[in-house]
Amino acid sequence: MSSRDSAVAAPLSAFTRSPDPVSIAIFAALGQIMAQNATIYKVEISVSDMDRHYYETHKLTVAKHPSETDERLMVRIVAFALNAHENLEMTKGISTDDEPDIWQKSLNGVLDVWVALGLPSEKVMRQSCGKAGKVIVYPYGGRTAEIWWDKIRKNTTRFENLQVINFPEKDTGELAKLASRAMRLQINIQDGDVMVSVGDHIVYMTPLKWKTAA
């Protein structure tokens, strides 16, 4: 259990031992409260991915967790665009430890793609690689991300289905300025470079491939 969940779980530990109707109702109510605390963003993304020959528009309802920054929210949206597919979905993300930020499942429920943001531990990446056919981690945060990668990179070489793609801090800082509750984004991708435009505002991003899948 993560530290963000422990504070909530501790007072309710008695209920976790006995899943009676009362405890179920309490957890349902707790879930509704947490959902109400999330800020809802309506996002329309027009993706023109010349690298994958993918051209579609996606309309998303994205719940922003109270602890999630504008920067992380926008990184999540760009990560979605980079992997856009008719079966790709945003998950509960930061509000749960059991799901990535984005995933793609086949019609029979098999996890094809697992997309995570930030700086996961080697253990988390190992577990993720065992769950999905392809795992993509998008670290960001400048020097902090570089230090994380220096420590963990040697332990990830055995994960053949893992990709690690870094978003430079300057790019994500500019990206955060585009955030609003209702967004219509045009995201163009060519030769690995990304252009994100909202109205007259444009952000150019150059993701760095730190690790490619075998």
PDB file of C-alpha atoms in Angstrom:
ATOM      1  CA  MET A   1       0.000   0.000   0.000  1.00  0.00           C
ATOM      2  CA  SER A   2       1.289   3.426  -0.874  1.00  0.00           C
ATOM      3  CA  SER A   3       1.651   6.239   1.620  1.00  0.00           C
ATOM      4  CA  ARG A   4      -1.129   8.179  -0.087  1.00  0.00           C
ATOM      5  CA  ASP A   5      -3.570   5.355   0.705  1.00  0.00           C
ATOM      6  CA  SER A   6      -2.377   4.495   4.227  1.00  0.00           C
ATOM      7  CA  ALA A   7      -3.929   7.544   5.857  1.00  0.00           C
ATOM      8  CA  VAL A   8      -7.342   6.574   4.512  1.00  0.00           C
ATOM      9  CA  ALA A   9      -6.953   2.844   5.077  1.00  0.00           C
ATOM     10  CA  ALA A  10      -5.870   3.026   8.733  1.00  0.00           C
ATOM     11  CA  PRO A  11      -9.187   4.275  10.191  1.00  0.00           C
ATOM     12  CA  LEU A  12     -11.101   1.719   8.124  1.00  0.00           C
ATOM     13  CA  SER A  13      -8.864  -1.279   8.813  1.00  0.00           C
ATOM     14  CA  ALA A  14     -11.570  -2.962  10.880  1.00  0.00           C
ATOM     15  CA  PHE A  15     -13.852  -3.100   7.900  1.00  0.00           C
ATOM     16  CA  THR A  16     -11.269  -4.736   5.650  1.00  0.00           C
ATOM     17  CA  ARG A  17     -11.311  -7.872   7.808  1.00  0.00           C
ATOM     18  CA  SER A  18     -15.033  -8.463   7.393  1.00  0.00           C
ATOM     19  CA  PRO A  19     -16.623  -7.529   4.042  1.00  0.00           C
ATOM     20  CA  ASP A  20     -20.138  -7.201   5.465  1.00  0.00           C
ATOM     21  CA  PRO A  21     -22.848  -4.992   3.878  1.00  0.00           C
ATOM     22  CA  VAL A  22     -22.046  -2.096   6.227  1.00  0.00           C
ATOM     23  CA  SER A  23     -18.360  -2.015   5.273  1.00  0.00           C
ATOM     24  CA  ILE A  24     -19.227  -2.335   1.588  1.00  0.00           C
ATOM     25  CA  ALA A  25     -21.535   0.659   1.888  1.00  0.00           C
ATOM     26  CA  ILE A  26     -18.852   2.691   3.662  1.00  0.00           C
ATOM     27  CA  PHE A  27     -16.268   1.938   1.002  1.00  0.00           C
ATOM     28  CA  ALA A  28     -18.775   2.790  -1.728  1.00  0.00           C
ATOM     29  CA  ALA A  29     -19.461   6.126  -0.064  1.00  0.00           C
ATOM     30  CA  LEU A  30     -15.737   6.759   0.345  1.00  0.00           C
ATOM     31  CA  GLY A  31     -15.215   6.072  -3.350  1.00  0.00           C
ATOM     32  CA  GLN A  32     -17.967   8.550  -4.234  1.00  0.00           C
ATOM     33  CA  ILE A  33     -16.365  11.230  -2.034  1.00  0.00           C
ATOM     34  CA  MET A  34     -12.955  10.712  -3.657  1.00  0.00           C
ATOM     35  CA  ALA A  35     -14.562  10.849  -7.106  1.00  0.00           C
ATOM     36  CA  GLN A  36     -16.328  14.074  -6.184  1.00  0.00           C
ATOM     37  CA  ASN A  37     -13.005  15.581  -5.111  1.00  0.00           C
ATOM     38  CA  ALA A  38     -11.530  14.939  -8.558  1.00  0.00           C
ATOM     39  CA  THR A  39     -11.687  17.757 -11.106  1.00  0.00           C
ATOM     40  CA  ILE A  40     -13.219  16.704 -14.397  1.00  0.00           C
ATOM     41  CA  TYR A  41     -11.589  17.815 -17.648  1.00  0.00           C
ATOM     42  CA  LYS A  42     -13.280  17.476 -21.020  1.00  0.00           C
ATOM     43  CA  VAL A  43     -10.599  16.872 -23.622  1.00  0.00           C
ATOM     44  CA  GLU A  44     -10.812  16.489 -27.384  1.00  0.00           C
ATOM     45  CA  ILE A  45      -7.579  15.309 -29.003  1.00  0.00           C
ATOM     46  CA  SER A  46      -7.044  15.267 -32.748  1.00  0.00           C
ATOM     47  CA  VAL A  47      -4.060  12.988 -33.302  1.00  0.00           C
ATOM     48  CA  SER A  48      -1.991  13.086 -36.485  1.00  0.00           C
ATOM     49  CA  ASP A  49       0.726  10.492 -35.971  1.00  0.00           C
ATOM     50  CA  MET A  50       2.772  10.270 -39.141  1.00  0.00           C
ATOM     51  CA  ASP A  51       5.131   7.746 -37.555  1.00  0.00           C
ATOM     52  CA  ARG A  52       2.343   5.209 -37.004  1.00  0.00           C
ATOM     53  CA  HIS A  53       0.001   6.471 -39.759  1.00  0.00           C
ATOM     54  CA  TYR A  54      -2.718   7.039 -37.200  1.00  0.00           C
ATOM     55  CA  TYR A  55      -5.194   9.890 -37.684  1.00  0.00           C
ATOM     56  CA  GLU A  56      -8.166  10.014 -35.322  1.00  0.00           C
ATOM     57  CA  THR A  57      -9.982  12.281 -32.887  1.00  0.00           C
ATOM     58  CA  HIS A  58     -10.573  11.123 -29.310  1.00  0.00           C
ATOM     59  CA  LYS A  59     -13.003  12.694 -26.858  1.00  0.00           C
ATOM     60  CA  LEU A  60     -11.966  12.015 -23.282  1.00  0.00           C
ATOM     61  CA  THR A  61     -13.378  12.723 -19.856  1.00  0.00           C
ATOM     62  CA  VAL A  62     -10.313  12.935 -17.624  1.00  0.00           C
ATOM     63  CA  ALA A  63     -10.515  12.969 -13.829  1.00  0.00           C
ATOM     64  CA  LYS A  64      -7.710  14.986 -12.272  1.00  0.00           C
ATOM     65  CA  HIS A  65      -6.844  13.709  -8.797  1.00  0.00           C
ATOM     66  CA  PRO A  66      -6.495  16.458  -6.131  1.00  0.00           C
ATOM     67  CA  SER A  67      -2.766  15.697  -5.837  1.00  0.00           C
ATOM     68  CA  GLU A  68      -2.160  15.724  -9.591  1.00  0.00           C
ATOM     69  CA  THR A  69      -0.476  18.788 -11.071  1.00  0.00           C
ATOM     70  CA  ASP A  70      -1.338  20.430 -14.390  1.00  0.00           C
ATOM     71  CA  GLU A  71       2.029  19.220 -15.640  1.00  0.00           C
ATOM     72  CA  ARG A  72       1.248  15.584 -14.896  1.00  0.00           C
ATOM     73  CA  LEU A  73      -2.244  15.875 -16.348  1.00  0.00           C
ATOM     74  CA  MET A  74      -0.891  17.225 -19.626  1.00  0.00           C
ATOM     75  CA  VAL A  75       1.876  14.599 -19.743  1.00  0.00           C
ATOM     76  CA  ARG A  76      -0.853  11.996 -19.350  1.00  0.00           C
ATOM     77  CA  ILE A  77      -2.753  13.431 -22.294  1.00  0.00           C
ATOM     78  CA  VAL A  78       0.333  13.528 -24.523  1.00  0.00           C
ATOM     79  CA  ALA A  79       1.201   9.958 -23.515  1.00  0.00           C
ATOM     80  CA  PHE A  80      -2.298   8.963 -24.584  1.00  0.00           C
ATOM     81  CA  ALA A  81      -1.803  10.631 -27.965  1.00  0.00           C
ATOM     82  CA  LEU A  82       1.555   8.922 -28.503  1.00  0.00           C
ATOM     83  CA  ASN A  83      -0.108   5.541 -28.059  1.00  0.00           C
ATOM     84  CA  ALA A  84      -3.564   6.398 -29.383  1.00  0.00           C
ATOM     85  CA  HIS A  85      -5.675   3.411 -30.375  1.00  0.00           C
ATOM     86  CA  GLU A  86      -9.378   2.666 -30.445  1.00  0.00           C
ATOM     87  CA  ASN A  87      -8.985   0.417 -27.375  1.00  0.00           C
ATOM     88  CA  LEU A  88      -6.673   2.721 -25.396  1.00  0.00           C
ATOM     89  CA  GLU A  89      -8.171   4.000 -22.131  1.00  0.00           C
ATOM     90  CA  MET A  90      -7.354   6.313 -19.282  1.00  0.00           C
ATOM     91  CA  THR A  91      -7.529   4.455 -15.949  1.00  0.00           C
ATOM     92  CA  LYS A  92      -7.945   5.550 -12.335  1.00  0.00           C
ATOM     93  CA  GLY A  93      -4.235   6.287 -12.504  1.00  0.00           C
ATOM     94  CA  ILE A  94      -2.816   8.115  -9.510  1.00  0.00           C
ATOM     95  CA  SER A  95      -5.762   7.118  -7.291  1.00  0.00           C
ATOM     96  CA  THR A  96      -4.833   3.420  -7.351  1.00  0.00           C
ATOM     97  CA  ASP A  97      -1.686   1.309  -7.093  1.00  0.00           C
ATOM     98  CA  ASP A  98      -3.101  -1.568  -9.157  1.00  0.00           C
ATOM     99  CA  GLU A  99      -3.437   0.180 -12.506  1.00  0.00           C
ATOM    100  CA  PRO A 100      -1.162   2.196 -14.768  1.00  0.00           C
ATOM    101  CA  ASP A 101      -2.150   5.649 -15.967  1.00  0.00           C
ATOM    102  CA  ILE A 102      -3.242   4.342 -19.371  1.00  0.00           C
ATOM    103  CA  TRP A 103      -3.813   0.872 -20.736  1.00  0.00           C
ATOM    104  CA  GLN A 104      -4.947  -0.978 -23.804  1.00  0.00           C
ATOM    105  CA  LYS A 105      -6.765  -4.277 -23.528  1.00  0.00           C
ATOM    106  CA  SER A 106      -7.673  -6.746 -26.234  1.00  0.00           C
ATOM    107  CA  LEU A 107     -11.273  -7.861 -26.681  1.00  0.00           C
ATOM    108  CA  ASN A 108     -10.649 -10.903 -24.477  1.00  0.00           C
ATOM    109  CA  GLY A 109      -9.234  -8.778 -21.660  1.00  0.00           C
ATOM    110  CA  VAL A 110      -5.524  -9.343 -22.259  1.00  0.00           C
ATOM    111  CA  LEU A 111      -3.348  -6.334 -21.393  1.00  0.00           C
ATOM    112  CA  ASP A 112      -1.594  -5.320 -24.599  1.00  0.00           C
ATOM    113  CA  VAL A 113      -0.142  -1.962 -23.511  1.00  0.00           C
ATOM    114  CA  TRP A 114       0.682  -0.614 -20.040  1.00  0.00           C
ATOM    115  CA  VAL A 115       1.584   3.095 -19.841  1.00  0.00           C
ATOM    116  CA  ALA A 116       2.925   4.616 -16.626  1.00  0.00           C
ATOM    117  CA  LEU A 117       4.126   8.118 -15.783  1.00  0.00           C
ATOM    118  CA  GLY A 118       6.807   9.240 -13.368  1.00  0.00           C
ATOM    119  CA  LEU A 119       9.595   7.335 -11.662  1.00  0.00           C
ATOM    120  CA  PRO A 120       8.447   3.805 -10.762  1.00  0.00           C
ATOM    121  CA  SER A 121      10.658   1.418  -8.826  1.00  0.00           C
ATOM    122  CA  GLU A 122      12.418  -1.521 -10.448  1.00  0.00           C
ATOM    123  CA  LYS A 123       9.946  -3.823  -8.674  1.00  0.00           C
ATOM    124  CA  VAL A 124       6.943  -2.010 -10.127  1.00  0.00           C
ATOM    125  CA  MET A 125       8.416  -2.130 -13.637  1.00  0.00           C
ATOM    126  CA  ARG A 126       9.196  -5.839 -13.272  1.00  0.00           C
ATOM    127  CA  GLN A 127       5.617  -6.541 -12.198  1.00  0.00           C
ATOM    128  CA  SER A 128       4.238  -4.391 -15.011  1.00  0.00           C
ATOM    129  CA  CYS A 129       6.326  -6.200 -17.615  1.00  0.00           C
ATOM    130  CA  GLY A 130       4.860  -9.471 -16.386  1.00  0.00           C
ATOM    131  CA  LYS A 131       1.308  -8.207 -16.810  1.00  0.00           C
ATOM    132  CA  ALA A 132       1.343  -6.629 -20.277  1.00  0.00           C
ATOM    133  CA  GLY A 133       2.726  -7.297 -23.719  1.00  0.00           C
ATOM    134  CA  LYS A 134       4.267  -3.831 -23.938  1.00  0.00           C
ATOM    135  CA  VAL A 135       5.165  -1.477 -21.092  1.00  0.00           C
ATOM    136  CA  ILE A 136       6.009   2.191 -21.643  1.00  0.00           C
ATOM    137  CA  VAL A 137       7.240   4.436 -18.846  1.00  0.00           C
ATOM    138  CA  TYR A 138       7.314   8.201 -19.347  1.00  0.00           C
ATOM    139  CA  PRO A 139       9.561   9.815 -16.699  1.00  0.00           C
ATOM    140  CA  TYR A 140       9.736  13.585 -16.362  1.00  0.00           C
ATOM    141  CA  GLY A 141      11.103  16.051 -13.838  1.00  0.00           C
ATOM    142  CA  GLY A 142      14.493  17.066 -15.170  1.00  0.00           C
ATOM    143  CA  ARG A 143      17.469  16.216 -12.979  1.00  0.00           C
ATOM    144  CA  THR A 144      15.342  14.109 -10.628  1.00  0.00           C
ATOM    145  CA  ALA A 145      14.394  11.833 -13.525  1.00  0.00           C
ATOM    146  CA  GLU A 146      18.006  11.611 -14.678  1.00  0.00           C
ATOM    147  CA  ILE A 147      19.174  10.516 -11.209  1.00  0.00           C
ATOM    148  CA  TRP A 148      16.385   7.916 -11.057  1.00  0.00           C
ATOM    149  CA  TRP A 149      17.385   6.504 -14.448  1.00  0.00           C
ATOM    150  CA  ASP A 150      21.085   6.370 -13.573  1.00  0.00           C
ATOM    151  CA  LYS A 151      20.233   4.235 -10.537  1.00  0.00           C
ATOM    152  CA  ILE A 152      17.765   1.919 -12.226  1.00  0.00           C
ATOM    153  CA  ARG A 153      18.852   1.520 -15.844  1.00  0.00           C
ATOM    154  CA  LYS A 154      21.115  -1.522 -15.379  1.00  0.00           C
ATOM    155  CA  ASN A 155      18.319  -3.409 -13.640  1.00  0.00           C
ATOM    156  CA  THR A 156      15.918  -2.864 -16.549  1.00  0.00           C
ATOM    157  CA  THR A 157      17.985  -4.375 -19.366  1.00  0.00           C
ATOM    158  CA  ARG A 158      16.346  -7.779 -18.876  1.00  0.00           C
ATOM    159  CA  PHE A 159      12.861  -6.376 -19.441  1.00  0.00           C
ATOM    160  CA  GLU A 160      12.568  -6.922 -23.191  1.00  0.00           C
ATOM    161  CA  ASN A 161       9.066  -5.473 -23.466  1.00  0.00           C
ATOM    162  CA  LEU A 162       9.915  -2.232 -21.649  1.00  0.00           C
ATOM    163  CA  GLN A 163      10.348   1.203 -23.203  1.00  0.00           C
ATOM    164  CA  VAL A 164      11.435   4.265 -21.237  1.00  0.00           C
ATOM    165  CA  ILE A 165      10.851   7.643 -22.889  1.00  0.00           C
ATOM    166  CA  ASN A 166      11.757  10.829 -21.035  1.00  0.00           C
ATOM    167  CA  PHE A 167       9.948  14.147 -21.377  1.00  0.00           C
ATOM    168  CA  PRO A 168      12.413  17.049 -20.870  1.00  0.00           C
ATOM    169  CA  GLU A 169      11.515  19.390 -18.022  1.00  0.00           C
ATOM    170  CA  LYS A 170      11.400  22.469 -20.259  1.00  0.00           C
ATOM    171  CA  ASP A 171       8.845  20.783 -22.527  1.00  0.00           C
ATOM    172  CA  THR A 172       6.541  19.644 -19.726  1.00  0.00           C
ATOM    173  CA  GLY A 173       6.734  23.034 -18.019  1.00  0.00           C
ATOM    174  CA  GLU A 174       5.444  24.707 -21.175  1.00  0.00           C
ATOM    175  CA  LEU A 175       2.869  21.968 -21.629  1.00  0.00           C
ATOM    176  CA  ALA A 176       1.387  22.621 -18.180  1.00  0.00           C
ATOM    177  CA  LYS A 177       0.487  26.173 -19.230  1.00  0.00           C
ATOM    178  CA  LEU A 178      -1.991  24.798 -21.777  1.00  0.00           C
ATOM    179  CA  ALA A 179      -4.168  23.066 -19.178  1.00  0.00           C
ATOM    180  CA  SER A 180      -7.817  24.098 -18.873  1.00  0.00           C
ATOM    181  CA  ARG A 181     -11.067  22.390 -17.911  1.00  0.00           C
ATOM    182  CA  ALA A 182     -12.196  22.161 -21.545  1.00  0.00           C
ATOM    183  CA  MET A 183      -9.516  21.562 -24.140  1.00  0.00           C
ATOM    184  CA  ARG A 184      -9.366  20.922 -27.865  1.00  0.00           C
ATOM    185  CA  LEU A 185      -5.855  19.832 -28.723  1.00  0.00           C
ATOM    186  CA  GLN A 186      -4.167  19.108 -32.020  1.00  0.00           C
ATOM    187  CA  ILE A 187      -1.230  16.759 -31.489  1.00  0.00           C
ATOM    188  CA  ASN A 188       1.085  16.091 -34.418  1.00  0.00           C
ATOM    189  CA  ILE A 189       3.800  13.432 -34.221  1.00  0.00           C
ATOM    190  CA  GLN A 190       6.592  13.041 -36.754  1.00  0.00           C
ATOM    191  CA  ASP A 191      10.038  11.433 -36.441  1.00  0.00           C
ATOM    192  CA  GLY A 192       9.480  11.145 -32.698  1.00  0.00           C
ATOM    193  CA  ASP A 193       8.905  14.880 -32.229  1.00  0.00           C
ATOM    194  CA  VAL A 194       5.591  16.137 -30.875  1.00  0.00           C
ATOM    195  CA  MET A 195       3.724  19.375 -31.535  1.00  0.00           C
ATOM    196  CA  VAL A 196       0.857  20.204 -29.193  1.00  0.00           C
ATOM    197  CA  SER A 197      -1.386  23.099 -30.118  1.00  0.00           C
ATOM    198  CA  VAL A 198      -4.358  24.633 -28.333  1.00  0.00           C
ATOM    199  CA  GLY A 199      -5.731  27.529 -30.326  1.00  0.00           C
ATOM    200  CA  ASP A 200      -2.812  29.892 -31.021  1.00  0.00           C
ATOM    201  CA  HIS A 201      -0.589  28.314 -28.371  1.00  0.00           C
ATOM    202  CA  ILE A 202       1.942  25.715 -29.511  1.00  0.00           C
ATOM    203  CA  VAL A 203       4.372  23.570 -27.535  1.00  0.00           C
ATOM    204  CA  TYR A 204       7.096  21.562 -29.251  1.00  0.00           C
ATOM    205  CA  MET A 205       8.331  18.457 -27.465  1.00  0.00           C
ATOM    206  CA  THR A 206      11.255  16.142 -28.151  1.00  0.00           C
ATOM    207  CA  PRO A 207      10.845  12.956 -26.099  1.00  0.00           C
ATOM    208  CA  LEU A 208      14.128  11.161 -25.416  1.00  0.00           C
ATOM    209  CA  LYS A 209      14.242   7.381 -25.816  1.00  0.00           C
ATOM    210  CA  TRP A 210      16.180   6.100 -22.813  1.00  0.00           C
ATOM    211  CA  LYS A 211      15.294   2.474 -23.457  1.00  0.00           C
ATOM    212  CA  THR A 212      13.706   0.717 -26.416  1.00  0.00           C
ATOM    213  CA  ALA A 213      11.971  -2.642 -26.394  1.00  0.00           C
ATOM    214  CA  ALA A 214      13.894  -5.615 -27.766  1.00  0.00           C
TER     215      ALA A 214
END
